[in-house]
Amino acid sequence: MEYGLIGEKLGHSFSKVIHEQLVSDYTYQLKEIAKEDIDAFMKAKDFKAINVTIPYKQTVIPYLDEIDESAKRIGAVNTIVNRDGKLIGYNTDYLGFAYTLRKHNISLQGKKVLIMGNGGASKAIQEVVHQANAKQVLIVDIIASKETMTLDEIYKKHRDCEIIIQTTPVGMSPQVDASPIDLDGFDKLEACVDVIYNPLRTSFLLEAKKYNIPCVNGLEMLVAQAKYAVEYFKDITIDDVHIESIYQELLLEQSNLVFIGMPSSGKTTIANEVCTKLKREVIDIDAQIVERIQMPIAKYFELHGEAAFREIETQVTKELANSHHVVISCGGGIVKNYENIKNLQHNGFLIYIDRDIDQLLSDPSRPLSSSKEAIQQLYDTRAPLYESYSDVTITNHDTLVVAVDQAIATYTNQITIINM
């Protein structure tokens, strides 16, 4: 191996894709190494340069001949360059996080900053925070120490934090429902950052979004730290524009395109056309429910009531919470339960398809939109929810071709909305 990433488990790493887009004529390998084999690997020095991930960021330090000053302060190394048999260690997590803060105009100077977690990722971030001259830095860990405190202490004394940085695995896929902190009462919050990038929006970030707090996930940091690593690997300079292009491409690759809106607004038809153009699978939530209940939805409403139907709807959205790269068409009432929306927002870019009332068709087979009057009442109730929960709104007042093109253009051009 000349260039690559070492770690104990690397199954879902994006590193190969990112690195090979940063430099041409460059092969980047993923190498899983068992703990009992790391000593022999490091002593052999059979590589030109490597990245290091869990659980070896501290393990590799005794094998190094030199360590960059910031990596020394952090106490962890994620980048090693072999210069004529001399191993030199760096920490580009530090540089990647600093880039993310700059990119999103998040200033820590003079701020009260709360860092969730005290592991390897946290150490690099703590260095960035201290270098940025934060007024006060609080670190939460499961067990309090001289350096850390418990979450209970934060709730009792420190709800005036202005920035929260989440560095723990809590909320990572597949356990997307979990969040490390309840943001209720944190009235001075200016920004929330989560180093997790799968899902794209953790429960922690979705709660911040509900409070209209700017929030950022860890995907941009991942791409940025890779860029800095390649600069060390190859002794070159790479323009930051490459960070943004790769980051946007990954967002599109990992995200779902989700359509919400009124019954007969065109969600299913548009979704089917979009999936063909984008070469993605389409998932129709109502169709999935019909397959489960083995009867028309109107009949199920009649026999079991709306509440029973909504329970099944929520089960389906929960199963979709960890999905990627699909197009999803939702039933009109999906917005009645915020849990549905949260499930879809984890990896979803939500587009509200708005349509004039007089273009929405009454349908006796639809239990809640069987007449014009029923449609008007539904629209008045649901339109504010569609607008609130969607990332963007498009209109479907013209032809199908226009609506489909608008949906695709909006998605591809505004995908970064998912991370702000």
Short mmCIF file of C-alpha atoms in Angstrom, two decimals:
data_model
loop_
_atom_site.label_atom_id
_atom_site.label_comp_id
_atom_site.label_asym_id
_atom_site.label_seq_id
_atom_site.Cartn_x
_atom_site.Cartn_y
_atom_site.Cartn_z
CA MET A 1 0.00 0.00 0.00
CA GLU A 2 1.35 3.41 -1.00
CA TYR A 3 -1.50 5.63 0.21
CA GLY A 4 -4.56 4.78 2.24
CA LEU A 5 -6.49 4.66 5.49
CA ILE A 6 -5.87 2.27 8.37
CA GLY A 7 -8.33 1.44 11.12
CA GLU A 8 -9.95 -1.51 12.79
CA LYS A 9 -13.27 -1.30 10.88
CA LEU A 10 -13.65 0.77 7.70
CA GLY A 11 -16.84 -0.57 6.13
CA HIS A 12 -18.63 2.75 5.52
CA SER A 13 -15.67 5.06 4.91
CA PHE A 14 -15.99 7.78 2.25
CA SER A 15 -12.22 8.38 2.32
CA LYS A 16 -11.34 6.48 -0.86
CA VAL A 17 -13.94 8.37 -2.90
CA ILE A 18 -12.85 11.73 -1.50
CA HIS A 19 -9.10 11.23 -1.86
CA GLU A 20 -9.24 9.92 -5.41
CA GLN A 21 -11.27 12.95 -6.47
CA LEU A 22 -8.77 15.35 -4.91
CA VAL A 23 -5.80 14.10 -6.96
CA SER A 24 -5.61 12.39 -10.35
CA ASP A 25 -3.45 9.27 -10.93
CA TYR A 26 -3.73 8.40 -7.26
CA THR A 27 -4.90 5.18 -5.66
CA TYR A 28 -6.09 5.31 -2.06
CA GLN A 29 -6.70 2.03 -0.26
CA LEU A 30 -8.70 1.09 2.82
CA LYS A 31 -6.85 -1.32 5.07
CA GLU A 32 -8.45 -2.86 8.14
CA ILE A 33 -5.85 -3.85 10.73
CA ALA A 34 -6.53 -5.92 13.83
CA LYS A 35 -5.13 -4.61 17.10
CA GLU A 36 -2.61 -7.44 17.34
CA ASP A 37 -1.23 -6.52 13.89
CA ILE A 38 -0.75 -2.76 14.25
CA ASP A 39 2.74 -3.08 15.76
CA ALA A 40 4.11 -5.06 12.81
CA PHE A 41 2.43 -2.72 10.30
CA MET A 42 3.91 0.42 11.82
CA LYS A 43 7.38 -1.08 12.19
CA ALA A 44 7.41 -2.23 8.56
CA LYS A 45 6.79 1.36 7.33
CA ASP A 46 5.55 -0.11 4.05
CA PHE A 47 3.68 2.97 2.84
CA LYS A 48 4.31 6.46 1.48
CA ALA A 49 1.57 8.15 3.52
CA ILE A 50 -1.51 7.05 5.44
CA ASN A 51 -4.48 8.34 7.32
CA VAL A 52 -5.31 6.81 10.69
CA THR A 53 -8.73 6.37 12.26
CA ILE A 54 -10.34 4.68 15.27
CA PRO A 55 -8.86 3.16 17.38
CA TYR A 56 -5.26 3.97 16.37
CA LYS A 57 -4.91 7.77 16.46
CA GLN A 58 -2.98 7.57 19.73
CA THR A 59 -1.60 4.05 19.26
CA VAL A 60 0.61 5.14 16.34
CA ILE A 61 2.34 7.99 18.18
CA PRO A 62 5.23 5.96 19.71
CA TYR A 63 6.23 4.82 16.19
CA LEU A 64 6.67 8.37 14.88
CA ASP A 65 9.97 10.20 14.47
CA GLU A 66 8.40 13.65 14.44
CA ILE A 67 5.00 15.07 15.40
CA ASP A 68 3.54 18.37 14.24
CA GLU A 69 3.07 20.87 17.11
CA SER A 70 -0.73 20.97 16.86
CA ALA A 71 -0.87 17.15 16.83
CA LYS A 72 1.31 17.13 19.94
CA ARG A 73 -1.06 19.43 21.77
CA ILE A 74 -4.05 17.38 20.66
CA GLY A 75 -2.40 14.09 21.56
CA ALA A 76 -3.71 12.32 18.46
CA VAL A 77 -2.45 11.78 14.90
CA ASN A 78 -4.60 11.04 11.86
CA THR A 79 -2.04 11.62 9.08
CA ILE A 80 1.41 10.06 8.73
CA VAL A 81 3.93 10.79 5.98
CA ASN A 82 6.92 8.51 5.36
CA ARG A 83 9.84 10.70 4.29
CA ASP A 84 12.76 8.42 3.45
CA GLY A 85 11.95 6.08 6.32
CA LYS A 86 11.19 8.89 8.76
CA LEU A 87 7.57 8.91 9.98
CA ILE A 88 6.05 12.35 10.55
CA GLY A 89 2.64 12.75 12.19
CA TYR A 90 -0.02 15.45 11.70
CA ASN A 91 -3.62 16.06 12.71
CA THR A 92 -5.80 17.27 9.85
CA ASP A 93 -9.04 16.85 11.84
CA TYR A 94 -7.95 20.08 13.51
CA LEU A 95 -7.53 21.81 10.14
CA GLY A 96 -10.77 20.36 8.76
CA PHE A 97 -12.84 21.59 11.68
CA ALA A 98 -11.26 25.04 11.55
CA TYR A 99 -12.15 25.18 7.84
CA THR A 100 -15.77 24.25 8.58
CA LEU A 101 -16.12 27.06 11.11
CA ARG A 102 -14.66 29.59 8.65
CA LYS A 103 -16.85 28.36 5.82
CA HIS A 104 -20.03 28.78 7.87
CA ASN A 105 -18.95 32.04 9.51
CA ILE A 106 -19.11 30.56 13.01
CA SER A 107 -16.98 32.68 15.32
CA LEU A 108 -15.94 31.25 18.68
CA GLN A 109 -14.08 34.31 19.91
CA GLY A 110 -15.46 35.48 23.23
CA LYS A 111 -18.15 32.77 23.17
CA LYS A 112 -19.24 30.22 25.75
CA VAL A 113 -18.70 26.90 23.99
CA LEU A 114 -20.02 23.49 25.02
CA ILE A 115 -18.30 20.39 23.62
CA MET A 116 -20.16 17.09 23.92
CA GLY A 117 -17.66 14.27 24.41
CA ASN A 118 -13.97 14.01 25.29
CA GLY A 119 -12.67 11.40 22.83
CA GLY A 120 -10.27 11.63 19.90
CA ALA A 121 -12.45 13.87 17.72
CA SER A 122 -13.13 16.11 20.71
CA LYS A 123 -9.41 16.59 21.40
CA ALA A 124 -8.80 18.06 17.94
CA ILE A 125 -11.85 20.29 18.25
CA GLN A 126 -10.82 21.47 21.71
CA GLU A 127 -7.56 22.69 20.19
CA VAL A 128 -9.45 24.67 17.54
CA VAL A 129 -11.75 26.17 20.18
CA HIS A 130 -8.85 27.25 22.40
CA GLN A 131 -6.95 28.75 19.46
CA ALA A 132 -10.10 30.71 18.54
CA ASN A 133 -10.07 32.45 21.95
CA ALA A 134 -13.40 31.23 23.23
CA LYS A 135 -14.45 32.91 26.47
CA GLN A 136 -15.28 29.63 28.21
CA VAL A 137 -15.04 25.99 27.15
CA LEU A 138 -17.15 23.31 28.83
CA ILE A 139 -16.61 19.63 28.06
CA VAL A 140 -19.29 17.05 28.82
CA ASP A 141 -18.35 13.45 29.51
CA ILE A 142 -20.22 10.51 30.99
CA ILE A 143 -18.10 10.72 34.13
CA ALA A 144 -17.03 14.13 35.42
CA SER A 145 -13.32 14.85 35.97
CA LYS A 146 -11.11 17.91 36.46
CA GLU A 147 -11.48 18.66 32.74
CA THR A 148 -15.10 17.63 32.24
CA MET A 149 -18.57 17.80 33.74
CA THR A 150 -21.78 15.84 33.49
CA LEU A 151 -24.80 16.78 31.42
CA ASP A 152 -26.80 17.36 34.62
CA GLU A 153 -24.37 20.14 35.57
CA ILE A 154 -24.86 21.73 32.16
CA TYR A 155 -28.64 21.68 32.52
CA LYS A 156 -28.44 23.22 36.01
CA LYS A 157 -25.84 25.94 35.46
CA HIS A 158 -24.90 26.43 31.81
CA ARG A 159 -27.94 26.80 29.57
CA ASP A 160 -26.44 30.10 28.44
CA CYS A 161 -23.98 28.37 26.08
CA GLU A 162 -23.70 30.09 22.71
CA ILE A 163 -22.13 27.29 20.65
CA ILE A 164 -22.59 23.52 21.04
CA ILE A 165 -20.22 21.10 19.29
CA GLN A 166 -21.27 17.44 19.31
CA THR A 167 -18.36 14.95 19.01
CA THR A 168 -19.83 11.69 20.39
CA PRO A 169 -21.26 8.78 18.33
CA VAL A 170 -24.74 9.44 19.79
CA GLY A 171 -27.22 9.82 16.93
CA MET A 172 -25.06 8.06 14.36
CA SER A 173 -26.75 5.66 11.94
CA PRO A 174 -28.47 3.31 12.54
CA GLN A 175 -29.44 4.74 15.97
CA VAL A 176 -30.68 7.98 14.44
CA ASP A 177 -33.35 8.67 17.09
CA ALA A 178 -30.78 9.31 19.82
CA SER A 179 -29.54 12.77 20.80
CA PRO A 180 -26.87 13.60 23.41
CA ILE A 181 -28.61 16.72 24.73
CA ASP A 182 -32.02 18.39 25.00
CA LEU A 183 -31.80 21.97 23.67
CA ASP A 184 -34.87 23.23 25.53
CA GLY A 185 -33.92 26.34 27.49
CA PHE A 186 -30.66 27.05 25.64
CA ASP A 187 -31.95 30.44 24.58
CA LYS A 188 -28.60 32.00 23.66
CA LEU A 189 -27.51 29.38 21.15
CA GLU A 190 -26.02 30.81 17.96
CA ALA A 191 -24.86 27.60 16.24
CA CYS A 192 -24.76 23.81 16.62
CA VAL A 193 -22.15 21.58 14.98
CA ASP A 194 -22.18 17.77 14.85
CA VAL A 195 -19.15 15.82 13.59
CA ILE A 196 -21.47 12.97 12.52
CA TYR A 197 -22.26 12.87 8.78
CA ASN A 198 -24.44 9.72 8.66
CA PRO A 199 -27.25 10.64 8.91
CA LEU A 200 -26.77 14.01 7.26
CA ARG A 201 -29.02 15.57 9.89
CA THR A 202 -28.81 13.99 13.33
CA SER A 203 -31.61 14.30 15.87
CA PHE A 204 -29.41 16.87 17.63
CA LEU A 205 -29.22 19.02 14.49
CA LEU A 206 -32.92 18.57 13.72
CA GLU A 207 -33.78 19.89 17.16
CA ALA A 208 -31.54 22.88 16.50
CA LYS A 209 -33.34 23.38 13.18
CA LYS A 210 -36.70 23.44 15.01
CA TYR A 211 -35.37 26.33 17.09
CA ASN A 212 -34.05 28.07 13.95
CA ILE A 213 -30.46 27.68 15.15
CA PRO A 214 -27.87 27.45 12.34
CA CYS A 215 -26.45 23.93 12.25
CA VAL A 216 -23.65 22.08 10.46
CA ASN A 217 -22.89 18.37 10.09
CA GLY A 218 -19.48 16.68 9.83
CA LEU A 219 -19.39 15.96 6.10
CA GLU A 220 -17.62 19.17 5.12
CA MET A 221 -15.05 18.62 7.87
CA LEU A 222 -14.43 15.12 6.51
CA VAL A 223 -13.72 16.42 3.01
CA ALA A 224 -11.61 19.33 4.28
CA GLN A 225 -9.39 17.16 6.49
CA ALA A 226 -8.82 14.83 3.51
CA LYS A 227 -7.74 17.80 1.39
CA TYR A 228 -5.19 18.85 4.01
CA ALA A 229 -3.98 15.24 4.32
CA VAL A 230 -3.37 15.00 0.56
CA GLU A 231 -1.41 18.25 0.70
CA TYR A 232 0.90 16.62 3.26
CA PHE A 233 0.99 13.35 1.30
CA LYS A 234 1.98 14.94 -2.01
CA ASP A 235 3.58 18.19 -0.82
CA ILE A 236 1.18 20.18 -2.99
CA THR A 237 -1.45 22.90 -2.55
CA ILE A 238 -5.08 22.15 -3.43
CA ASP A 239 -7.61 24.95 -3.93
CA ASP A 240 -10.48 24.96 -1.43
CA VAL A 241 -12.93 24.97 -4.33
CA HIS A 242 -12.34 21.22 -4.57
CA ILE A 243 -13.60 20.79 -1.01
CA GLU A 244 -16.90 22.37 -1.96
CA SER A 245 -17.40 20.45 -5.20
CA ILE A 246 -16.70 17.06 -3.57
CA TYR A 247 -18.80 17.98 -0.54
CA GLN A 248 -21.77 18.90 -2.73
CA GLU A 249 -21.39 15.71 -4.76
CA LEU A 250 -21.40 13.62 -1.57
CA LEU A 251 -24.49 15.45 -0.31
CA LEU A 252 -26.33 14.58 -3.51
CA GLU A 253 -25.10 10.98 -3.41
CA GLN A 254 -26.08 10.41 0.23
CA SER A 255 -29.34 12.35 0.38
CA ASN A 256 -32.91 11.41 -0.51
CA LEU A 257 -35.21 13.65 -2.51
CA VAL A 258 -38.54 13.77 -0.65
CA PHE A 259 -41.77 15.24 -2.02
CA ILE A 260 -44.51 16.47 0.31
CA GLY A 261 -47.73 18.30 -0.48
CA MET A 262 -51.49 18.08 -0.84
CA PRO A 263 -53.31 15.08 -2.31
CA SER A 264 -53.33 15.37 -6.14
CA SER A 265 -50.56 18.01 -6.11
CA GLY A 266 -48.50 15.75 -8.38
CA LYS A 267 -46.07 14.21 -5.89
CA THR A 268 -46.21 10.65 -7.18
CA THR A 269 -46.14 11.58 -10.86
CA ILE A 270 -43.25 14.00 -10.41
CA ALA A 271 -41.36 11.53 -8.21
CA ASN A 272 -41.64 8.81 -10.86
CA GLU A 273 -40.29 11.11 -13.55
CA VAL A 274 -37.51 12.44 -11.33
CA CYS A 275 -36.32 8.96 -10.35
CA THR A 276 -36.04 8.02 -14.03
CA LYS A 277 -33.94 11.09 -14.82
CA LEU A 278 -31.75 10.74 -11.73
CA LYS A 279 -31.52 6.93 -12.05
CA ARG A 280 -32.74 6.35 -8.51
CA GLU A 281 -35.24 4.05 -6.86
CA VAL A 282 -38.60 5.63 -6.11
CA ILE A 283 -40.49 4.84 -2.92
CA ASP A 284 -44.18 5.75 -2.65
CA ILE A 285 -45.14 5.68 1.02
CA ASP A 286 -48.86 5.24 0.38
CA ALA A 287 -48.12 2.36 -1.99
CA GLN A 288 -45.92 0.75 0.67
CA ILE A 289 -48.77 1.05 3.18
CA VAL A 290 -51.30 -0.46 0.75
CA GLU A 291 -48.95 -3.40 0.25
CA ARG A 292 -48.90 -3.96 4.02
CA ILE A 293 -52.60 -3.56 4.72
CA GLN A 294 -53.69 -5.40 1.57
CA MET A 295 -56.60 -3.08 0.87
CA PRO A 296 -57.26 0.45 -0.44
CA ILE A 297 -56.46 3.23 2.04
CA ALA A 298 -60.06 4.48 2.01
CA LYS A 299 -61.26 1.02 3.02
CA TYR A 300 -58.68 0.86 5.82
CA PHE A 301 -59.85 4.27 7.10
CA GLU A 302 -63.42 2.98 7.11
CA LEU A 303 -62.57 -0.22 8.99
CA HIS A 304 -59.85 0.92 11.40
CA GLY A 305 -59.86 4.72 11.48
CA GLU A 306 -57.27 7.35 10.68
CA ALA A 307 -55.22 6.85 13.87
CA ALA A 308 -54.42 3.24 12.97
CA PHE A 309 -53.42 4.31 9.47
CA ARG A 310 -51.09 7.01 10.83
CA GLU A 311 -49.34 4.46 13.04
CA ILE A 312 -48.47 2.37 10.00
CA GLU A 313 -47.37 5.51 8.14
CA THR A 314 -44.96 6.33 10.95
CA GLN A 315 -43.56 2.79 10.93
CA VAL A 316 -42.79 3.16 7.22
CA THR A 317 -41.05 6.53 7.63
CA LYS A 318 -39.03 5.14 10.52
CA GLU A 319 -37.77 2.35 8.28
CA LEU A 320 -36.77 4.97 5.70
CA ALA A 321 -34.77 7.06 8.20
CA ASN A 322 -31.51 5.30 7.32
CA SER A 323 -32.08 5.20 3.56
CA HIS A 324 -29.88 7.01 1.03
CA HIS A 325 -30.04 8.01 -2.64
CA VAL A 326 -33.76 7.39 -3.20
CA VAL A 327 -36.74 9.50 -4.28
CA ILE A 328 -39.66 9.41 -1.83
CA SER A 329 -43.27 10.44 -2.47
CA CYS A 330 -45.31 11.03 0.69
CA GLY A 331 -49.00 10.92 1.43
CA GLY A 332 -50.64 14.29 1.99
CA GLY A 333 -51.09 13.72 5.73
CA ILE A 334 -47.47 12.84 6.44
CA VAL A 335 -47.04 16.23 8.13
CA LYS A 336 -49.63 15.51 10.81
CA ASN A 337 -47.00 13.72 12.89
CA TYR A 338 -43.65 15.49 13.33
CA GLU A 339 -41.98 12.11 13.93
CA ASN A 340 -42.66 11.30 10.26
CA ILE A 341 -40.98 14.50 9.16
CA LYS A 342 -38.01 13.93 11.44
CA ASN A 343 -37.55 10.43 10.03
CA LEU A 344 -37.56 11.83 6.50
CA GLN A 345 -35.33 14.81 7.31
CA HIS A 346 -32.43 12.69 8.60
CA ASN A 347 -31.20 12.13 5.05
CA GLY A 348 -33.89 13.90 3.09
CA PHE A 349 -34.07 17.12 1.08
CA LEU A 350 -37.77 17.96 1.40
CA ILE A 351 -39.54 19.70 -1.48
CA TYR A 352 -43.07 20.99 -0.96
CA ILE A 353 -45.06 20.82 -4.20
CA ASP A 354 -47.61 23.62 -4.04
CA ARG A 355 -50.54 23.71 -6.44
CA ASP A 356 -53.48 26.04 -6.91
CA ILE A 357 -56.58 24.95 -5.04
CA ASP A 358 -58.63 24.82 -8.24
CA GLN A 359 -56.12 22.35 -9.72
CA LEU A 360 -56.38 19.97 -6.77
CA LEU A 361 -58.88 17.26 -7.62
CA SER A 362 -61.54 16.00 -5.28
CA ASP A 363 -61.60 12.22 -5.18
CA PRO A 364 -64.27 10.17 -3.39
CA SER A 365 -61.70 7.37 -2.94
CA ARG A 366 -59.49 9.70 -0.86
CA PRO A 367 -60.96 9.75 2.66
CA LEU A 368 -59.91 13.31 3.52
CA SER A 369 -60.27 15.06 0.15
CA SER A 370 -63.57 13.79 -1.14
CA SER A 371 -64.97 17.24 -2.04
CA LYS A 372 -63.86 20.78 -2.92
CA GLU A 373 -64.82 21.96 0.55
CA ALA A 374 -62.78 19.19 2.16
CA ILE A 375 -59.78 20.10 0.00
CA GLN A 376 -59.98 23.77 0.98
CA GLN A 377 -60.15 22.86 4.66
CA LEU A 378 -57.20 20.48 4.29
CA TYR A 379 -55.15 23.09 2.45
CA ASP A 380 -55.75 25.75 5.08
CA THR A 381 -54.65 23.32 7.80
CA ARG A 382 -51.70 21.71 6.10
CA ALA A 383 -50.11 24.39 3.90
CA PRO A 384 -48.35 26.06 6.87
CA LEU A 385 -46.95 22.65 7.90
CA TYR A 386 -45.70 21.87 4.40
CA GLU A 387 -43.99 25.25 4.26
CA SER A 388 -42.49 24.89 7.72
CA TYR A 389 -41.10 21.38 7.25
CA SER A 390 -39.83 21.64 3.67
CA ASP A 391 -36.37 22.80 2.64
CA VAL A 392 -37.79 24.51 -0.46
CA THR A 393 -41.14 25.03 -2.18
CA ILE A 394 -41.82 24.60 -5.89
CA THR A 395 -45.09 25.14 -7.75
CA ASN A 396 -46.90 22.72 -10.02
CA HIS A 397 -49.05 25.13 -12.01
CA ASP A 398 -47.59 24.35 -15.45
CA THR A 399 -46.72 21.16 -17.33
CA LEU A 400 -45.24 18.00 -15.84
CA VAL A 401 -41.97 18.65 -17.70
CA VAL A 402 -41.64 22.08 -16.10
CA ALA A 403 -42.34 20.71 -12.61
CA VAL A 404 -39.86 17.85 -12.98
CA ASP A 405 -37.10 20.11 -14.31
CA GLN A 406 -37.75 22.59 -11.51
CA ALA A 407 -37.57 19.85 -8.87
CA ILE A 408 -34.26 18.48 -10.17
CA ALA A 409 -32.69 21.92 -10.59
CA THR A 410 -33.78 22.97 -7.11
CA TYR A 411 -32.39 19.79 -5.57
CA THR A 412 -29.02 19.88 -7.31
CA ASN A 413 -28.48 23.62 -6.91
CA GLN A 414 -29.71 24.03 -3.34
CA ILE A 415 -28.69 20.74 -1.70
CA THR A 416 -26.34 22.56 0.70
CA ILE A 417 -29.46 23.92 2.44
CA ILE A 418 -29.50 20.53 4.17
CA ASN A 419 -26.45 21.63 6.16
CA MET A 420 -27.17 25.10 7.49
#
